[in-house]
Amino acid sequence: MNKNVQIEESWLKHIGEEFDKPYFKSLTDFVRDEYRQYTCYPPGKKIFNAFNHCPFEMVKVVIIGQDPYHEPMQANGMSFSVNKGIAFPPSLLNIFKEISDDLGKPIPDCGDLTRWAEQGVMLLNATLTVRAHMAGSHQHKGWETFTDAVIKVLSEQKENIVFMLWGGYAKSKASLINKDKHLILQSVHPSPLSANRGGWFGNHHFSLCNSYLSSHGKTEIDW
């Protein structure tokens, strides 16, 4: 077992073998060098935050992002989430606006989505690290192989998960998911560029998600 990986125990049982594969060794070497030479996000101890706050057995919803925020103090290891006290990035604000319209909930004053993760929402970026100020800089280094394996094992070993796929990149992951066992909700990305063209506001993903969970005997998410 790769001793460099600090990840919540339940995930080791289901994806631990990934850490011993050649691609992950290369990825580990790359990430270590990047963090040594450059400012990278999220902080090293938070790379696996999405896993550490949402054990395998708890996962009810998966929201797939592309890669972490790349500006100071934003990224905390969970897709779309920012640290407490940080201004909402536009995509996150649009998520909160849709929740408000869909469920009548007020827009919160904190963009840290740990509260979702601890209810069973897996906030999974396809790429788990990034170099400061350089979006996409750690793509195609092995992270996608790892996170695709995570999506596959969730699809295969669990039932009745809601997968939220927002934007073209996230939608490309639909082929990894067994749609006969799970609910796949797809729409445009919540970024202003996409959302303002139509298709984000009014998608009702959050109420649809809760209805599905409830119909399968699961507790709804307090969004």
Coordinates of C-alpha atoms in Angstrom, one line a residue:
M1 CA 0.0 0.0 0.0
N2 CA 1.3 3.5 -1.0
K3 CA 2.1 5.1 2.4
N4 CA 1.9 8.6 0.9
V5 CA -1.9 8.5 0.7
Q6 CA -3.8 9.7 3.7
I7 CA -7.4 8.8 2.9
E8 CA -10.4 7.8 5.0
E9 CA -10.3 4.1 5.9
S10 CA -13.5 2.9 4.2
W11 CA -12.2 4.1 0.8
L12 CA -9.0 2.0 1.2
K13 CA -11.1 -1.1 1.0
H14 CA -12.7 -0.1 -2.2
I15 CA -10.1 1.8 -4.1
G16 CA -6.9 1.0 -2.2
E17 CA -5.5 -1.1 -5.1
E18 CA -5.3 2.0 -7.2
F19 CA -2.6 3.4 -5.0
D20 CA -0.2 0.5 -5.9
K21 CA -0.6 0.8 -9.7
P22 CA 2.2 2.3 -11.8
Y23 CA 0.1 5.3 -13.0
F24 CA -0.4 6.3 -9.4
K25 CA 3.3 6.1 -8.6
S26 CA 4.0 8.4 -11.5
L27 CA 1.1 10.7 -10.4
T28 CA 2.5 10.8 -6.8
D29 CA 6.0 11.8 -8.1
F30 CA 4.5 14.5 -10.3
V31 CA 2.3 16.0 -7.6
R32 CA 5.2 15.9 -5.0
D33 CA 7.5 17.8 -7.4
E34 CA 4.8 20.3 -8.3
Y35 CA 4.1 21.1 -4.6
R36 CA 7.8 21.4 -4.0
Q37 CA 8.5 23.8 -6.8
Y38 CA 5.3 25.8 -7.1
T39 CA 2.3 27.0 -5.1
C40 CA -0.4 24.4 -5.6
Y41 CA -3.9 23.9 -4.4
P42 CA -5.5 22.6 -2.3
P43 CA -3.1 22.3 0.6
G44 CA -1.5 18.8 0.7
K45 CA -3.5 17.6 3.7
K46 CA -6.8 18.5 1.9
I47 CA -6.2 16.7 -1.4
F48 CA -8.5 13.9 -0.4
N49 CA -10.9 16.0 1.6
A50 CA -13.9 14.9 -0.5
F51 CA -13.2 11.3 0.6
N52 CA -12.3 12.1 4.2
H53 CA -15.6 13.9 4.8
C54 CA -17.8 11.4 3.0
P55 CA -17.0 7.7 3.8
F56 CA -17.8 5.2 1.1
E57 CA -20.8 3.8 2.9
M58 CA -22.4 7.3 3.3
V59 CA -22.3 8.3 -0.4
K60 CA -25.8 9.1 -1.7
V61 CA -25.0 11.9 -4.2
V62 CA -22.0 12.6 -6.4
I63 CA -21.3 16.0 -7.9
I64 CA -18.5 15.9 -10.4
G65 CA -16.2 19.0 -11.0
Q66 CA -13.3 19.3 -13.3
D67 CA -10.3 20.6 -11.2
P68 CA -9.8 22.7 -8.0
Y69 CA -10.0 26.5 -7.8
H70 CA -6.6 27.9 -8.6
E71 CA -6.6 31.2 -6.7
P72 CA -5.3 31.7 -3.1
M73 CA -7.4 30.4 -0.2
Q74 CA -10.2 29.0 -2.4
A75 CA -9.7 25.3 -2.8
N76 CA -10.4 23.0 0.1
G77 CA -10.4 19.6 -1.7
M78 CA -14.1 19.4 -2.6
S79 CA -15.7 20.3 -5.9
F80 CA -17.3 23.8 -6.0
S81 CA -16.6 24.3 -2.3
V82 CA -14.5 27.2 -0.9
N83 CA -13.1 27.9 2.5
K84 CA -15.1 29.8 5.0
G85 CA -14.9 33.6 4.6
I86 CA -14.0 33.4 0.9
A87 CA -16.2 35.2 -1.7
F88 CA -18.4 32.8 -3.7
P89 CA -17.0 32.0 -7.1
P90 CA -19.6 32.6 -9.8
S91 CA -20.4 28.9 -10.3
L92 CA -21.0 28.4 -6.6
L93 CA -23.3 31.5 -6.4
N94 CA -25.3 30.1 -9.3
I95 CA -25.6 26.8 -7.5
F96 CA -26.9 28.5 -4.4
K97 CA -29.3 30.6 -6.6
E98 CA -30.8 27.5 -8.1
I99 CA -31.2 25.9 -4.7
S100 CA -33.0 29.0 -3.5
D101 CA -35.3 29.0 -6.5
D102 CA -35.9 25.2 -6.4
L103 CA -36.3 24.7 -2.7
G104 CA -37.0 28.2 -1.3
K105 CA -33.9 28.1 0.9
P106 CA -32.0 31.3 1.6
I107 CA -28.5 31.7 0.0
P108 CA -26.1 30.8 2.8
D109 CA -23.3 33.1 4.0
C110 CA -20.6 30.4 3.8
G111 CA -19.4 28.5 0.7
D112 CA -17.7 25.7 2.6
L113 CA -19.7 22.6 1.4
T114 CA -18.4 20.3 4.2
R115 CA -22.0 20.3 5.5
W116 CA -23.1 18.6 2.3
A117 CA -20.2 16.1 2.3
E118 CA -21.1 15.0 5.8
Q119 CA -24.6 14.2 4.7
G120 CA -23.4 11.9 1.9
V121 CA -22.6 14.3 -1.0
M122 CA -19.4 13.3 -2.7
L123 CA -17.9 16.5 -4.1
L124 CA -15.5 14.9 -6.5
N125 CA -13.2 16.8 -8.8
A126 CA -11.9 14.7 -11.7
T127 CA -8.4 16.3 -11.1
L128 CA -7.6 16.7 -7.4
T129 CA -4.7 19.2 -7.6
V130 CA -3.7 22.3 -9.6
R131 CA -0.9 24.8 -9.9
A132 CA -1.7 28.3 -8.7
H133 CA -3.2 30.6 -11.3
M134 CA -3.1 27.8 -13.9
A135 CA -6.5 26.1 -14.5
G136 CA -6.1 22.6 -15.8
S137 CA -2.4 22.4 -15.1
H138 CA -2.5 19.0 -13.4
Q139 CA -4.9 17.4 -15.9
H140 CA -3.8 14.3 -17.9
K141 CA -1.2 13.3 -15.3
G142 CA -3.2 10.3 -13.8
W143 CA -5.8 11.9 -11.6
E144 CA -8.6 11.2 -14.1
T145 CA -7.7 7.5 -14.1
F146 CA -8.0 7.5 -10.4
T147 CA -11.3 9.4 -10.2
D148 CA -12.8 7.4 -13.0
A149 CA -12.1 4.3 -10.9
V150 CA -13.8 5.9 -8.0
I151 CA -16.9 6.6 -10.1
K152 CA -16.9 3.1 -11.5
V153 CA -16.6 1.5 -8.0
L154 CA -19.5 3.6 -6.7
S155 CA -21.6 2.7 -9.7
E156 CA -20.8 -1.0 -9.3
Q157 CA -20.9 -1.5 -5.6
K158 CA -23.7 0.9 -4.5
E159 CA -27.3 1.4 -5.5
N160 CA -29.6 4.4 -6.0
I161 CA -26.9 7.2 -6.0
V162 CA -27.8 10.5 -7.6
F163 CA -25.0 11.6 -10.0
M164 CA -25.1 15.3 -10.9
L165 CA -23.3 15.9 -14.2
W166 CA -23.0 19.6 -15.0
G167 CA -21.4 20.7 -18.3
G168 CA -19.8 18.8 -21.1
Y169 CA -16.8 17.5 -19.1
A170 CA -18.9 16.0 -16.3
K171 CA -21.4 14.6 -18.8
S172 CA -18.6 12.6 -20.4
K173 CA -18.5 10.5 -17.2
A174 CA -22.0 9.2 -17.8
S175 CA -20.6 6.2 -19.6
L176 CA -19.0 5.0 -16.3
I177 CA -22.3 4.9 -14.5
N178 CA -25.0 2.2 -14.6
K179 CA -28.1 4.1 -15.3
D180 CA -30.3 1.2 -14.4
K181 CA -29.1 1.4 -10.7
H182 CA -28.6 5.1 -10.3
L183 CA -30.2 8.5 -11.2
I184 CA -28.1 10.6 -13.6
L185 CA -29.1 14.3 -13.6
Q186 CA -27.5 16.4 -16.4
S187 CA -27.5 20.0 -17.3
V188 CA -25.2 22.8 -18.5
H189 CA -22.5 24.0 -16.1
P190 CA -23.4 26.6 -13.5
S191 CA -20.7 29.0 -14.6
P192 CA -22.1 32.3 -15.9
L193 CA -20.9 31.6 -19.4
S194 CA -23.1 28.5 -19.6
A195 CA -25.8 29.3 -17.1
N196 CA -26.8 32.6 -18.6
R197 CA -27.5 30.9 -22.0
G198 CA -30.2 28.8 -20.3
G199 CA -30.5 25.3 -19.0
W200 CA -29.0 25.8 -15.5
F201 CA -31.6 27.9 -13.8
G202 CA -34.8 25.9 -13.4
N203 CA -33.1 22.5 -13.8
H204 CA -34.6 21.5 -10.3
H205 CA -31.7 19.1 -9.7
F206 CA -31.8 19.5 -6.0
S207 CA -35.5 18.8 -5.5
L208 CA -35.3 15.9 -8.1
C209 CA -32.4 14.5 -6.1
N210 CA -34.3 14.6 -2.8
S211 CA -37.4 13.1 -4.4
Y212 CA -35.3 10.2 -5.7
L213 CA -33.5 9.7 -2.4
S214 CA -36.8 9.8 -0.5
S215 CA -38.5 7.3 -2.9
H216 CA -35.6 4.8 -2.2
G217 CA -35.9 5.1 1.6
K218 CA -32.9 7.5 2.0
T219 CA -32.7 10.7 4.0
E220 CA -33.0 13.8 1.8
I221 CA -30.1 16.3 1.6
D222 CA -30.4 19.5 3.5
W223 CA -29.1 21.7 0.7

